Amino acid sequence: MSKDFILPDIGEGIVECEIVEWLVKEGDTIKEDQAVVDVMTDKALVQIPAKEDGVVAKLYYAKGDIAKVHEPLFAIDSGSDEAGTAATEGAKEPTKQEQPEAKTEGSGSTVTDFILPDIGEGIVECEIVEWQVKEGDTIEEDQAVVDVMTDKALVQIPAKETGVVEKLYYKQGDIAKVHEPLFAVRVAGGASSDTSSADAVSAKQDSSETSVSKPAAGTSEAPEPARQGKAIASPAVRRRARELDVDLSKVAGSGAKGRVMKEDVEAFASGDQSSETATRKAESTAASSTTPATGNTRVEPIRGVKAAMAKQMMKSVSTIPHFTYADEFDLTNVIALQKQLKERYADKGIRITMMPFFIKALSLALKEFPVMNAQVNDDCTEITYFDDHNIGMAVDTKIGLLVPNVKQVQNKSIIEVAQEVTRLTQAAREGRVAQEDMKGGTISISNIGVIGGTVATPIINKPEAAIVALGKVQELPRFDAQGNVVARKMMTASWSGDHRIIDGGTIARFNKLWQEFLEDPTSMLVHMS
């Protein structure tokens, strides 16, 4: 059967590449993972490997041509389907032949694949968290079908059309690729209005290859972790493992870096995994049987928001010289005001916490110190000042740390800020923050005090220039103007600033102004426009 190899994502933001050199020609026999073509992106020379064995049926580009990501790069004949059609130059005729074959037993119905769309800037894959439907269920247009986890948030994918779920290509915990089939749906009438006849042919070819499980079309990246355990295997090997009902995490790989090969899977299935792989498996089994239960360990992958945070924090501390500054705030007066407003607006359904006061006071201070609301480029040759105060607030959620931001705080009242804080906090705790709410932040607040910390060294949310960590509020003894000891509600604010553009004097003076607004909240009225 001849089918297209789809050029996969080869780098964040890269949408096309130049064909530098074909390493094969039409008619050549190729093996899985064999290098097929060298392509040049705007960043590097990349070698594209084959994802399965077969014969090169057609090369769609000549040397020097520009190839598009997510479009066919070459056609390969895997020889697995005698009824398969050849190459896409005859696309018009195969379409006529294959279209009726997509019909199911129900008269007038067609099975089409739902392609996982772009779900965020730069996101190329996501983890299946939970299916909201099962095979055989009837779904309506815009009905939630599946929850997926990206490296930024939990996203719910809706159906595009009404129909019956024919097949789910992934299980919970699997990694799904953007621009590849997510599930199949049986719809009444002709082909989906969102799917061209060429797409229908591709979908048919993919579904014939994956009658047992999900398709691997367009997946030609280097070997990736298997779905179970720590096994490393290509999509074709994982598909073979599913066909043989083999748990990849139990198969010792004989390839580079412990990669599981097809031969390993087949040997394991027949109970005759030999040579080095069998030895390693036996040693592993013996070790596990003699190791006391108290010495066991557990390894799990770092994914989603946690993985994104790890990369972001590492990039921040390794490229930004952090300068830390801390000071003590007396919040007695602003807390009293917050309690009054909380009671007054409770009947209106508006939740007034301390965060809106911190955010609004911070915005007023930013007007006097615009460098705190600026960002510097990577080589520190330019600085960008932002008129909008998009103030982020770190929220500790079940899926990891999220930092949504309140947009244009300089134009909002405290009540409007409070409404946004409530909306964003609730969305973050549910893991359903919109991508727009996560982008465009200019400065951040981390409220560690709600858990119990007093002083911190926060890491800047790059590319921002500053972040503050709020400690817990404590009732402590202090001297008043007459020298009497009184109880005051005190909090420590810990700042980290980008020392390339913010010096110690600037952050100290800025913090002092912010402190004045919070310690005497009536002074904020004078500065509000």
PDB file of C-alpha atoms in Angstrom, residues 6-197:
ATOM      1  CA  ILE A   6       4.010  13.629   6.453  1.00  0.00           C
ATOM      2  CA  LEU A   7       6.813  16.060   7.331  1.00  0.00           C
ATOM      3  CA  PRO A   8       6.572  16.370  11.126  1.00  0.00           C
ATOM      4  CA  ASP A   9       7.307  19.341  13.393  1.00  0.00           C
ATOM      5  CA  ILE A  10      11.091  19.787  13.271  1.00  0.00           C
ATOM      6  CA  GLY A  11      11.418  22.684  15.665  1.00  0.00           C
ATOM      7  CA  GLU A  12       9.271  25.147  17.583  1.00  0.00           C
ATOM      8  CA  GLY A  13       7.866  27.761  15.228  1.00  0.00           C
ATOM      9  CA  ILE A  14       9.360  26.165  12.078  1.00  0.00           C
ATOM     10  CA  VAL A  15       6.777  25.813   9.309  1.00  0.00           C
ATOM     11  CA  GLU A  16       8.973  25.049   6.268  1.00  0.00           C
ATOM     12  CA  CYS A  17      12.427  23.824   5.300  1.00  0.00           C
ATOM     13  CA  GLU A  18      14.659  23.513   2.247  1.00  0.00           C
ATOM     14  CA  ILE A  19      15.455  20.111   0.692  1.00  0.00           C
ATOM     15  CA  VAL A  20      19.261  19.942   0.854  1.00  0.00           C
ATOM     16  CA  GLU A  21      19.834  16.388  -0.346  1.00  0.00           C
ATOM     17  CA  TRP A  22      17.791  13.231  -0.859  1.00  0.00           C
ATOM     18  CA  LEU A  23      19.627  10.228   0.574  1.00  0.00           C
ATOM     19  CA  VAL A  24      17.392   7.797  -1.354  1.00  0.00           C
ATOM     20  CA  LYS A  25      15.744   7.719  -4.769  1.00  0.00           C
ATOM     21  CA  GLU A  26      12.413   6.447  -6.072  1.00  0.00           C
ATOM     22  CA  GLY A  27      12.360   2.648  -6.093  1.00  0.00           C
ATOM     23  CA  ASP A  28      14.869   2.291  -3.256  1.00  0.00           C
ATOM     24  CA  THR A  29      14.080  -0.068  -0.390  1.00  0.00           C
ATOM     25  CA  ILE A  30      14.338   1.671   2.975  1.00  0.00           C
ATOM     26  CA  LYS A  31      14.323   0.469   6.571  1.00  0.00           C
ATOM     27  CA  GLU A  32      12.700   1.970   9.640  1.00  0.00           C
ATOM     28  CA  ASP A  33      14.807   4.852  11.038  1.00  0.00           C
ATOM     29  CA  GLN A  34      16.979   4.991   7.905  1.00  0.00           C
ATOM     30  CA  ALA A  35      17.947   8.550   6.975  1.00  0.00           C
ATOM     31  CA  VAL A  36      15.893   9.628   3.957  1.00  0.00           C
ATOM     32  CA  VAL A  37      16.595  13.332   3.409  1.00  0.00           C
ATOM     33  CA  ASP A  38      18.619  16.240   4.753  1.00  0.00           C
ATOM     34  CA  VAL A  39      16.614  19.448   5.186  1.00  0.00           C
ATOM     35  CA  MET A  40      17.717  22.938   6.208  1.00  0.00           C
ATOM     36  CA  THR A  41      15.575  24.985   8.580  1.00  0.00           C
ATOM     37  CA  ASP A  42      16.305  28.561   9.581  1.00  0.00           C
ATOM     38  CA  LYS A  43      18.223  27.143  12.551  1.00  0.00           C
ATOM     39  CA  ALA A  44      20.020  23.946  11.581  1.00  0.00           C
ATOM     40  CA  LEU A  45      20.498  21.029   9.181  1.00  0.00           C
ATOM     41  CA  VAL A  46      18.079  18.233  10.119  1.00  0.00           C
ATOM     42  CA  GLN A  47      18.030  14.622   8.927  1.00  0.00           C
ATOM     43  CA  ILE A  48      14.586  13.060   8.499  1.00  0.00           C
ATOM     44  CA  PRO A  49      14.367   9.270   9.118  1.00  0.00           C
ATOM     45  CA  ALA A  50      11.835   6.768   7.800  1.00  0.00           C
ATOM     46  CA  LYS A  51       9.239   5.529  10.255  1.00  0.00           C
ATOM     47  CA  GLU A  52       8.796   2.079   8.718  1.00  0.00           C
ATOM     48  CA  ASP A  53      10.184  -0.401   6.182  1.00  0.00           C
ATOM     49  CA  GLY A  54       9.118  -0.112   2.548  1.00  0.00           C
ATOM     50  CA  VAL A  55       9.907   1.061  -0.976  1.00  0.00           C
ATOM     51  CA  VAL A  56      10.111   4.747  -1.925  1.00  0.00           C
ATOM     52  CA  ALA A  57       7.210   5.258  -4.332  1.00  0.00           C
ATOM     53  CA  LYS A  58       7.621   8.978  -4.996  1.00  0.00           C
ATOM     54  CA  LEU A  59       9.665  11.989  -3.882  1.00  0.00           C
ATOM     55  CA  TYR A  60       7.409  15.039  -3.844  1.00  0.00           C
ATOM     56  CA  TYR A  61      10.206  17.627  -3.822  1.00  0.00           C
ATOM     57  CA  ALA A  62      13.414  18.199  -5.754  1.00  0.00           C
ATOM     58  CA  LYS A  63      16.702  19.347  -4.274  1.00  0.00           C
ATOM     59  CA  GLY A  64      16.384  23.045  -3.383  1.00  0.00           C
ATOM     60  CA  ASP A  65      12.587  22.984  -3.060  1.00  0.00           C
ATOM     61  CA  ILE A  66      10.827  24.326   0.029  1.00  0.00           C
ATOM     62  CA  ALA A  67       8.835  21.663   1.902  1.00  0.00           C
ATOM     63  CA  LYS A  68       5.995  22.516   4.268  1.00  0.00           C
ATOM     64  CA  VAL A  69       5.580  21.034   7.743  1.00  0.00           C
ATOM     65  CA  HIS A  70       2.490  18.763   8.067  1.00  0.00           C
ATOM     66  CA  GLU A  71       2.414  18.171   4.278  1.00  0.00           C
ATOM     67  CA  PRO A  72       3.503  15.024   2.350  1.00  0.00           C
ATOM     68  CA  LEU A  73       7.269  14.730   1.879  1.00  0.00           C
ATOM     69  CA  PHE A  74       7.462  11.425   0.029  1.00  0.00           C
ATOM     70  CA  ALA A  75       5.325   8.344  -0.616  1.00  0.00           C
ATOM     71  CA  ILE A  76       6.284   4.892   0.622  1.00  0.00           C
ATOM     72  CA  ASP A  77       4.944   1.501  -0.425  1.00  0.00           C
ATOM     73  CA  SER A  78       4.904  -0.715   2.654  1.00  0.00           C
ATOM     74  CA  GLY A  79       3.558  -3.685   0.677  1.00  0.00           C
ATOM     75  CA  SER A  80       0.993  -4.406   3.394  1.00  0.00           C
ATOM     76  CA  ASP A  81      -2.161  -3.977   1.327  1.00  0.00           C
ATOM     77  CA  GLU A  82      -2.586  -5.458  -2.151  1.00  0.00           C
ATOM     78  CA  ALA A  83      -5.640  -3.333  -2.708  1.00  0.00           C
ATOM     79  CA  GLY A  84      -3.749  -0.171  -1.810  1.00  0.00           C
ATOM     80  CA  THR A  85      -3.439   2.561  -4.376  1.00  0.00           C
ATOM     81  CA  ALA A  86      -0.184   3.961  -5.693  1.00  0.00           C
ATOM     82  CA  ALA A  87       1.251   7.433  -5.195  1.00  0.00           C
ATOM     83  CA  THR A  88      -0.652  10.674  -4.996  1.00  0.00           C
ATOM     84  CA  GLU A  89      -0.289  11.729  -8.609  1.00  0.00           C
ATOM     85  CA  GLY A  90      -3.372   9.589  -9.161  1.00  0.00           C
ATOM     86  CA  ALA A  91      -5.101  11.178  -6.185  1.00  0.00           C
ATOM     87  CA  LYS A  92      -8.236  11.961  -8.123  1.00  0.00           C
ATOM     88  CA  GLU A  93      -8.926   8.343  -9.142  1.00  0.00           C
ATOM     89  CA  PRO A  94      -8.092   6.743  -5.772  1.00  0.00           C
ATOM     90  CA  THR A  95     -10.419   9.234  -4.119  1.00  0.00           C
ATOM     91  CA  LYS A  96     -13.314   7.886  -6.144  1.00  0.00           C
ATOM     92  CA  GLN A  97     -12.348   4.314  -5.351  1.00  0.00           C
ATOM     93  CA  GLU A  98     -11.627   4.774  -1.660  1.00  0.00           C
ATOM     94  CA  GLN A  99     -14.484   7.088  -0.742  1.00  0.00           C
ATOM     95  CA  PRO A 100     -17.174   4.364  -0.800  1.00  0.00           C
ATOM     96  CA  GLU A 101     -14.909   2.054   1.228  1.00  0.00           C
ATOM     97  CA  ALA A 102     -15.019   4.564   4.058  1.00  0.00           C
ATOM     98  CA  LYS A 103     -18.757   3.870   4.349  1.00  0.00           C
ATOM     99  CA  THR A 104     -19.774   1.789   7.336  1.00  0.00           C
ATOM    100  CA  GLU A 105     -22.566  -0.708   7.740  1.00  0.00           C
ATOM    101  CA  GLY A 106     -25.033   2.059   8.420  1.00  0.00           C
ATOM    102  CA  SER A 107     -26.368   3.305   5.088  1.00  0.00           C
ATOM    103  CA  GLY A 108     -25.350   6.863   4.303  1.00  0.00           C
ATOM    104  CA  SER A 109     -22.792   7.182   7.129  1.00  0.00           C
ATOM    105  CA  THR A 110     -19.077   7.863   6.855  1.00  0.00           C
ATOM    106  CA  VAL A 111     -16.222   7.348   9.311  1.00  0.00           C
ATOM    107  CA  THR A 112     -13.768  10.246   9.470  1.00  0.00           C
ATOM    108  CA  ASP A 113     -10.834  11.049  11.710  1.00  0.00           C
ATOM    109  CA  PHE A 114     -10.865  13.993  14.081  1.00  0.00           C
ATOM    110  CA  ILE A 115      -7.447  15.656  13.716  1.00  0.00           C
ATOM    111  CA  LEU A 116      -5.988  17.120  16.908  1.00  0.00           C
ATOM    112  CA  PRO A 117      -5.776  20.855  16.151  1.00  0.00           C
ATOM    113  CA  ASP A 118      -3.243  23.438  17.333  1.00  0.00           C
ATOM    114  CA  ILE A 119      -4.000  23.909  21.038  1.00  0.00           C
ATOM    115  CA  GLY A 120      -1.467  26.564  21.870  1.00  0.00           C
ATOM    116  CA  GLU A 121       1.489  28.462  20.515  1.00  0.00           C
ATOM    117  CA  GLY A 122       4.461  26.111  20.120  1.00  0.00           C
ATOM    118  CA  ILE A 123       2.639  23.063  21.533  1.00  0.00           C
ATOM    119  CA  VAL A 124       3.213  19.922  19.430  1.00  0.00           C
ATOM    120  CA  GLU A 125       1.975  17.189  21.744  1.00  0.00           C
ATOM    121  CA  CYS A 126      -0.208  16.615  24.776  1.00  0.00           C
ATOM    122  CA  GLU A 127      -1.039  13.895  27.292  1.00  0.00           C
ATOM    123  CA  ILE A 128      -4.455  12.236  27.332  1.00  0.00           C
ATOM    124  CA  VAL A 129      -5.803  12.920  30.826  1.00  0.00           C
ATOM    125  CA  GLU A 130      -9.348  11.598  30.564  1.00  0.00           C
ATOM    126  CA  TRP A 131     -11.774  10.605  27.821  1.00  0.00           C
ATOM    127  CA  GLN A 132     -15.235  12.090  28.390  1.00  0.00           C
ATOM    128  CA  VAL A 133     -16.773   9.582  25.958  1.00  0.00           C
ATOM    129  CA  LYS A 134     -16.271   5.947  24.993  1.00  0.00           C
ATOM    130  CA  GLU A 135     -16.468   4.031  21.730  1.00  0.00           C
ATOM    131  CA  GLY A 136     -20.068   3.731  20.588  1.00  0.00           C
ATOM    132  CA  ASP A 137     -21.230   6.918  22.315  1.00  0.00           C
ATOM    133  CA  THR A 138     -23.269   9.467  20.382  1.00  0.00           C
ATOM    134  CA  ILE A 139     -21.702  12.927  20.526  1.00  0.00           C
ATOM    135  CA  GLU A 140     -22.991  16.358  19.589  1.00  0.00           C
ATOM    136  CA  GLU A 141     -21.154  19.237  17.944  1.00  0.00           C
ATOM    137  CA  ASP A 142     -19.100  21.182  20.551  1.00  0.00           C
ATOM    138  CA  GLN A 143     -19.548  18.425  23.154  1.00  0.00           C
ATOM    139  CA  ALA A 144     -16.446  17.886  25.308  1.00  0.00           C
ATOM    140  CA  VAL A 145     -14.724  14.700  24.142  1.00  0.00           C
ATOM    141  CA  VAL A 146     -11.393  14.538  25.963  1.00  0.00           C
ATOM    142  CA  ASP A 147      -9.266  16.393  28.514  1.00  0.00           C
ATOM    143  CA  VAL A 148      -5.618  16.750  27.464  1.00  0.00           C
ATOM    144  CA  MET A 149      -2.652  18.149  29.337  1.00  0.00           C
ATOM    145  CA  THR A 150      -0.202  20.422  27.548  1.00  0.00           C
ATOM    146  CA  ASP A 151       2.933  21.870  29.110  1.00  0.00           C
ATOM    147  CA  LYS A 152       0.855  24.884  30.140  1.00  0.00           C
ATOM    148  CA  ALA A 153      -2.637  23.846  31.136  1.00  0.00           C
ATOM    149  CA  LEU A 154      -5.448  21.313  31.018  1.00  0.00           C
ATOM    150  CA  VAL A 155      -7.390  21.728  27.755  1.00  0.00           C
ATOM    151  CA  GLN A 156     -10.764  20.272  26.828  1.00  0.00           C
ATOM    152  CA  ILE A 157     -11.190  19.217  23.189  1.00  0.00           C
ATOM    153  CA  PRO A 158     -14.741  19.508  21.762  1.00  0.00           C
ATOM    154  CA  ALA A 159     -16.293  17.588  18.860  1.00  0.00           C
ATOM    155  CA  LYS A 160     -16.573  19.352  15.478  1.00  0.00           C
ATOM    156  CA  GLU A 161     -19.706  17.530  14.412  1.00  0.00           C
ATOM    157  CA  THR A 162     -22.496  15.259  15.550  1.00  0.00           C
ATOM    158  CA  GLY A 163     -21.968  11.514  15.187  1.00  0.00           C
ATOM    159  CA  VAL A 164     -21.007   8.262  16.893  1.00  0.00           C
ATOM    160  CA  VAL A 165     -17.535   7.625  18.314  1.00  0.00           C
ATOM    161  CA  GLU A 166     -16.115   4.826  16.158  1.00  0.00           C
ATOM    162  CA  LYS A 167     -12.651   4.522  17.720  1.00  0.00           C
ATOM    163  CA  LEU A 168     -10.429   6.217  20.315  1.00  0.00           C
ATOM    164  CA  TYR A 169      -6.845   6.129  19.058  1.00  0.00           C
ATOM    165  CA  TYR A 170      -5.237   6.800  22.442  1.00  0.00           C
ATOM    166  CA  LYS A 171      -5.576   5.558  25.998  1.00  0.00           C
ATOM    167  CA  GLN A 172      -5.388   7.591  29.184  1.00  0.00           C
ATOM    168  CA  GLY A 173      -1.768   8.585  29.756  1.00  0.00           C
ATOM    169  CA  ASP A 174      -0.765   8.342  26.081  1.00  0.00           C
ATOM    170  CA  ILE A 175       0.957  11.214  24.300  1.00  0.00           C
ATOM    171  CA  ALA A 176      -1.035  12.560  21.345  1.00  0.00           C
ATOM    172  CA  LYS A 177       0.529  14.593  18.544  1.00  0.00           C
ATOM    173  CA  VAL A 178      -0.904  17.788  17.118  1.00  0.00           C
ATOM    174  CA  HIS A 179      -2.144  17.434  13.504  1.00  0.00           C
ATOM    175  CA  GLU A 180      -2.642  13.669  13.871  1.00  0.00           C
ATOM    176  CA  PRO A 181      -5.903  11.697  14.298  1.00  0.00           C
ATOM    177  CA  LEU A 182      -7.258  11.731  17.851  1.00  0.00           C
ATOM    178  CA  PHE A 183     -10.424   9.681  17.403  1.00  0.00           C
ATOM    179  CA  ALA A 184     -12.694   8.438  14.608  1.00  0.00           C
ATOM    180  CA  VAL A 185     -16.329   9.475  14.351  1.00  0.00           C
ATOM    181  CA  ARG A 186     -19.152   8.036  12.242  1.00  0.00           C
ATOM    182  CA  VAL A 187     -21.249  10.855  10.790  1.00  0.00           C
ATOM    183  CA  ALA A 188     -24.464  10.719   8.804  1.00  0.00           C
ATOM    184  CA  GLY A 189     -24.385  11.684   5.117  1.00  0.00           C
ATOM    185  CA  GLY A 190     -21.254  12.373   3.069  1.00  0.00           C
ATOM    186  CA  ALA A 191     -17.760  13.188   4.187  1.00  0.00           C
ATOM    187  CA  SER A 192     -17.262  15.830   6.835  1.00  0.00           C
ATOM    188  CA  SER A 193     -17.381  19.376   5.586  1.00  0.00           C
ATOM    189  CA  ASP A 194     -14.126  20.000   7.400  1.00  0.00           C
ATOM    190  CA  THR A 195     -12.350  17.143   5.587  1.00  0.00           C
ATOM    191  CA  SER A 196     -11.323  17.321   1.951  1.00  0.00           C
ATOM    192  CA  SER A 197     -11.404  14.276  -0.316  1.00  0.00           C
TER     193      SER A 197
END
